[in-house]
Amino acid sequence: MRNLLFLAIILYFTQCNHKESHPSPIVSQEVMEQVFEEIKTPFKYGVVFQHPDTSKMIDSPTIFRQDEVWYMTYIVFDGQGYETWLAESEDLLNWESKGKILSFTQDTWDGNQKAGYVSLVNTEWGGDYRVEKFKGQYWMSYLGGSSEGYEAGTLKIGMANSTILTKAKEWETNNEPLLSPVDDDVRWFENKTIYKSLVIRDNEKHTGHPFVMYYNAKGDTANYESIGMAVSDDMLTWKRFGNEPVISRGKGICGDAQIAKINDLYVMFYFGAFWKPGAFERFACSYDLINWTDWEGEDLVAPSEPYDQKYAHKPWVIKWNGIVYHFYNAVGSEGRVIALATSKGMKNN
């Protein structure tokens, strides 16, 4: 009897460990379909934010919440290059610009390009979406470069920091580039230029490191954008992780990753472009932040309205009070603006 009881206990814990460790890195089709049903946003609310000067382009929202107020960092291209701005909202629908937080500088490696993306936003799906401090600072990775023009020249990843998160005050940008396409350890798919980055905290340390970065890049022989990984212990020293991109189609663009954690599953929102017509929103899933299963079904968001008829891309997706809000960069009749799709019809609310 004692031996049978011992065997039952062993089997019980073996099954529990088997379930928790997810020995297969592939996420099942059944789970992928469940995720799609959870995150889909079939109702297009419309344009929620645009520059008063329609000749200027707004791009790449990052949404977070502090002290019961919503904030958005976004980037503006004015012909010279990218600068980063801050906006705020009480309801996620009506946004007011507060001012610039990353500006052009003189004679620096990033003088004409500073496109910032706030780091360490809480990734919990339906969570508080607060931004974590590390070493007493808030952090923001950014696309940086010295050339004038739209994503011109050799672009690198920089890191800014600040003790102030919710005011339109310039962040400190005196750090050296974190990653560059001319680094000694650069990989084949990123040795031409590097674009948008996302930095999250991984409390489970799946990679052996607490901080994980996803970024899209292009190579000299891989003239398309893929999403790669890097890791860090201190937010300033980064090393590349793995030899291959984690998301790629071998053509067009896969880029602008955002991570949400739904229970024990990680969801990567990203956009695709030109491996089929236009630009559109996609997702992939992972149990360990390293091995990703790409969704093969319908797009999360795709061009369908005059304001996003050219591109519907560059996601930031949250769940709040039971409603999924999918912010994206729309290009169409209104220029380059921030639009919103939701899981529930909101226009009459």
XYZ file of C-alpha atoms in Angstrom:
349
model
C 0.000 0.000 0.000
C 2.810 2.381 0.933
C 4.520 1.758 -2.433
C 1.275 2.428 -4.334
C 0.752 5.683 -2.417
C 4.325 6.761 -3.151
C 3.852 5.957 -6.861
C 0.631 7.976 -6.956
C 2.404 10.969 -5.405
C 5.250 10.728 -7.910
C 2.820 10.534 -10.833
C 0.881 13.515 -9.481
C 3.954 15.750 -9.239
C 5.308 14.505 -12.551
C 2.064 15.481 -14.244
C 2.063 18.870 -12.508
C 5.646 19.571 -13.545
C 4.930 18.363 -17.051
C 2.039 20.789 -17.326
C 3.966 23.739 -15.893
C 7.164 23.271 -17.900
C 5.431 23.041 -21.303
C 7.961 20.545 -22.753
C 6.817 21.385 -26.275
C 7.707 24.949 -27.311
C 4.874 24.912 -29.831
C 1.578 26.433 -28.743
C -1.334 24.303 -29.893
C -3.799 25.480 -32.508
C -6.569 25.188 -29.927
C -4.775 27.584 -27.566
C -3.958 29.968 -30.422
C -7.644 30.119 -31.348
C -8.593 30.780 -27.721
C -6.103 33.652 -27.623
C -7.496 35.097 -30.833
C -11.004 35.085 -29.357
C -9.680 36.872 -26.262
C -7.677 39.597 -28.025
C -9.665 40.293 -31.203
C -11.020 43.823 -31.717
C -13.576 43.824 -34.550
C -15.014 47.280 -33.773
C -13.124 50.216 -35.248
C -13.617 53.307 -33.119
C -11.675 55.583 -35.463
C -8.903 58.164 -35.150
C -8.152 59.076 -31.522
C -5.051 61.229 -31.924
C -3.457 63.245 -34.701
C -1.096 66.167 -35.097
C -2.832 69.526 -35.631
C -0.420 70.055 -38.530
C -1.378 67.290 -40.965
C 1.981 67.590 -42.721
C 3.543 66.010 -39.615
C 3.286 62.276 -39.025
C 2.433 60.603 -35.706
C 3.686 57.090 -35.031
C 4.238 54.224 -32.570
C 2.063 54.650 -29.446
C 3.122 53.237 -26.082
C 0.289 53.287 -23.507
C 0.701 53.155 -19.717
C -1.147 54.242 -16.566
C 0.087 56.188 -13.560
C -1.980 57.688 -10.709
C -5.305 56.866 -12.412
C -4.346 58.729 -15.591
C -3.479 57.173 -18.955
C -0.402 58.328 -20.829
C 0.852 57.764 -24.343
C 4.322 58.315 -25.683
C 4.354 58.774 -29.414
C 6.794 59.928 -32.062
C 6.484 62.771 -34.557
C 8.248 63.003 -37.917
C 8.457 66.574 -39.157
C 10.746 66.163 -42.172
C 14.013 66.343 -40.234
C 13.594 63.184 -38.182
C 11.816 61.636 -35.203
C 11.212 63.268 -31.834
C 9.253 61.735 -28.935
C 6.235 63.368 -27.287
C 3.865 62.671 -24.382
C 0.045 62.771 -24.284
C -2.494 61.993 -21.548
C -6.095 60.812 -21.308
C -8.754 60.113 -18.701
C -10.673 57.566 -20.763
C -8.342 56.105 -23.457
C -10.458 57.816 -26.132
C -9.675 61.528 -25.787
C -6.003 62.479 -25.773
C -4.192 65.762 -25.139
C -0.572 66.387 -26.057
C 1.618 67.517 -23.134
C 4.858 68.217 -25.000
C 8.207 66.823 -26.080
C 10.369 64.433 -24.039
C 13.115 63.479 -26.554
C 14.276 66.317 -28.811
C 16.843 66.872 -31.550
C 20.375 67.619 -30.347
C 23.556 68.965 -31.912
C 26.580 66.869 -32.866
C 25.510 63.654 -31.163
C 25.138 60.119 -32.534
C 21.356 60.511 -32.173
C 21.067 64.181 -33.127
C 18.330 63.847 -35.769
C 16.461 60.700 -34.678
C 15.051 60.005 -31.212
C 12.023 57.707 -31.457
C 11.321 56.506 -27.916
C 9.394 53.588 -26.411
C 8.849 53.430 -22.642
C 10.431 50.357 -21.034
C 9.244 48.088 -18.218
C 5.512 48.619 -18.654
C 3.608 45.943 -16.725
C 2.836 43.190 -19.243
C 0.011 41.533 -17.265
C -3.092 41.289 -19.421
C -5.805 43.309 -17.716
C -3.270 44.506 -15.148
C -2.457 47.997 -13.904
C -0.167 48.924 -16.840
C 2.172 50.819 -14.535
C 5.783 51.521 -15.432
C 8.435 50.019 -13.182
C 11.429 51.976 -11.944
C 14.870 50.363 -11.938
C 17.715 51.885 -9.909
C 15.466 54.842 -9.128
C 14.932 55.710 -12.785
C 12.368 55.248 -15.525
C 13.806 53.896 -18.774
C 13.020 54.342 -22.445
C 14.762 52.628 -25.334
C 14.801 54.560 -28.568
C 15.664 54.421 -32.246
C 18.529 56.856 -32.703
C 20.581 58.218 -35.571
C 22.402 61.279 -36.880
C 21.054 61.419 -40.450
C 18.147 63.638 -41.463
C 15.093 62.074 -43.113
C 12.549 59.333 -42.548
C 14.376 56.477 -40.773
C 17.490 57.637 -42.622
C 21.082 56.496 -42.248
C 22.427 53.895 -39.856
C 19.963 53.563 -36.993
C 20.936 52.226 -33.577
C 19.220 51.547 -30.255
C 19.771 54.048 -27.449
C 18.544 54.179 -23.864
C 17.179 57.266 -22.112
C 16.314 57.599 -18.429
C 14.447 60.002 -16.182
C 13.147 60.359 -12.634
C 9.975 61.938 -14.058
C 7.537 59.897 -16.139
C 4.339 61.889 -16.562
C 5.577 65.415 -17.312
C 6.800 66.879 -20.597
C 10.417 67.092 -19.488
C 13.469 66.054 -21.498
C 14.883 62.635 -20.663
C 18.602 62.036 -20.246
C 20.172 60.605 -23.431
C 23.902 60.705 -22.683
C 24.284 56.922 -22.783
C 26.182 55.248 -25.606
C 24.186 53.145 -28.120
C 23.085 49.789 -26.713
C 22.994 47.906 -29.998
C 24.242 48.844 -33.442
C 24.335 47.160 -36.867
C 28.136 47.538 -36.800
C 28.707 45.703 -33.493
C 31.194 42.827 -33.535
C 28.518 40.312 -32.518
C 25.895 41.543 -35.000
C 23.826 38.813 -36.655
C 23.113 38.329 -40.335
C 19.562 39.643 -40.180
C 20.437 42.942 -38.406
C 23.684 44.189 -39.911
C 22.135 46.955 -42.018
C 19.924 48.946 -39.635
C 17.903 48.530 -36.435
C 14.405 49.918 -35.822
C 11.891 49.900 -32.968
C 12.647 48.206 -29.628
C 10.642 46.986 -26.633
C 12.132 46.248 -23.195
C 10.238 44.168 -20.627
C 11.052 42.628 -17.270
C 11.003 38.833 -17.161
C 10.497 37.848 -13.544
C 10.847 34.167 -14.441
C 14.219 34.781 -16.154
C 13.464 32.414 -19.017
C 16.652 33.584 -20.726
C 18.654 33.672 -17.494
C 18.365 37.484 -17.423
C 15.751 39.814 -15.927
C 15.452 42.199 -18.888
C 14.487 41.181 -22.412
C 14.457 43.331 -25.522
C 12.673 42.654 -28.806
C 13.559 44.751 -31.815
C 13.127 44.671 -35.552
C 16.078 44.987 -37.879
C 17.217 44.568 -41.454
C 20.359 42.888 -42.853
C 22.504 43.565 -45.879
C 21.638 40.161 -47.321
C 18.293 39.987 -45.502
C 16.703 43.078 -47.010
C 13.570 42.613 -44.941
C 12.674 43.215 -41.303
C 12.660 40.491 -38.684
C 12.264 40.548 -34.891
C 15.269 39.564 -32.786
C 16.097 39.385 -29.068
C 18.672 40.787 -26.664
C 19.056 40.423 -22.882
C 20.480 42.443 -20.000
C 21.060 42.412 -16.253
C 21.405 46.184 -15.785
C 19.461 47.915 -18.632
C 22.650 49.427 -20.077
C 24.740 46.421 -21.115
C 22.960 44.240 -23.652
C 23.903 41.061 -25.472
C 22.150 39.429 -28.363
C 20.223 36.232 -27.654
C 20.186 33.382 -30.182
C 21.444 33.260 -33.746
C 18.154 33.648 -35.584
C 15.201 36.032 -35.478
C 12.261 34.934 -33.353
C 9.689 36.187 -35.883
C 10.355 36.477 -39.629
C 8.645 35.821 -42.928
C 11.802 36.064 -45.013
C 10.314 39.010 -46.871
C 8.484 42.249 -46.139
C 8.310 43.365 -42.503
C 7.652 41.780 -39.127
C 8.096 44.478 -36.520
C 7.170 46.615 -33.523
C 6.620 43.886 -30.942
C 4.548 44.390 -27.799
C 4.267 41.674 -25.127
C 1.255 40.791 -22.968
C 1.150 37.917 -20.476
C -2.141 36.031 -20.262
C -1.838 33.581 -17.353
C 1.256 31.488 -18.220
C 1.225 32.382 -21.913
C 3.019 35.295 -23.563
C 1.379 37.016 -26.506
C 3.430 39.106 -28.907
C 1.490 41.688 -30.855
C 3.354 42.856 -33.941
C 2.672 44.130 -37.425
C 3.274 42.520 -40.770
C 3.711 44.276 -44.082
C 4.380 43.462 -47.717
C 4.604 39.675 -47.373
C 1.014 40.118 -48.458
C -0.540 43.410 -49.604
C -0.458 46.380 -47.239
C 0.328 46.519 -43.502
C -1.716 44.741 -40.830
C -1.669 43.558 -37.205
C -0.637 40.021 -36.188
C 0.285 38.027 -33.073
C 2.357 35.078 -31.901
C 2.401 33.081 -28.629
C 5.103 31.585 -26.414
C 5.528 29.791 -23.094
C 9.115 30.990 -22.580
C 9.622 34.288 -24.489
C 12.096 32.471 -26.742
C 10.142 30.014 -28.909
C 7.186 31.610 -30.678
C 4.237 30.081 -32.501
C 2.966 32.445 -35.186
C -0.771 32.871 -35.740
C -1.790 31.796 -39.232
C -5.394 32.996 -39.123
C -7.011 36.321 -39.933
C -5.433 39.653 -39.109
C -6.221 41.333 -35.796
C -6.570 44.661 -37.584
C -6.342 45.351 -41.314
C -7.101 48.306 -43.618
C -10.837 48.776 -44.097
C -11.612 52.482 -43.554
C -10.534 55.652 -45.375
C -8.286 56.670 -42.470
C -6.379 53.332 -42.476
C -6.801 52.354 -46.107
C -3.041 52.262 -46.763
C -1.634 50.872 -43.505
C -3.034 49.576 -40.199
C 0.055 48.743 -38.167
C 2.359 49.288 -35.141
C 0.239 47.946 -32.249
C -0.226 48.699 -28.585
C -2.941 46.512 -27.073
C -4.383 46.516 -23.544
C -7.398 45.113 -21.720
C -9.145 47.474 -19.320
C -12.471 46.994 -17.526
C -13.232 43.984 -19.689
C -12.647 45.782 -23.015
C -9.681 45.233 -25.331
C -8.243 48.450 -26.769
C -6.031 48.005 -29.814
C -4.195 51.235 -30.649
C -2.436 51.336 -33.990
C -0.824 53.639 -36.488
C -3.251 54.338 -39.327
C -2.216 55.784 -42.679
C -4.884 56.975 -45.086
C -7.185 59.919 -45.651
C -6.167 61.671 -42.389
C -2.429 61.287 -42.871
C -0.385 59.271 -40.359
C -2.396 59.148 -37.100
C -3.221 56.959 -34.097
C -6.436 54.943 -34.468
C -8.265 52.532 -32.173
C -10.119 49.257 -32.547
C -11.948 47.621 -29.623
C -13.534 44.332 -28.588
C -16.817 46.105 -27.883
C -18.640 48.825 -29.820
C -17.769 52.132 -28.129
C -19.112 54.863 -30.405
C -22.511 55.132 -28.704
C -21.193 54.812 -25.153
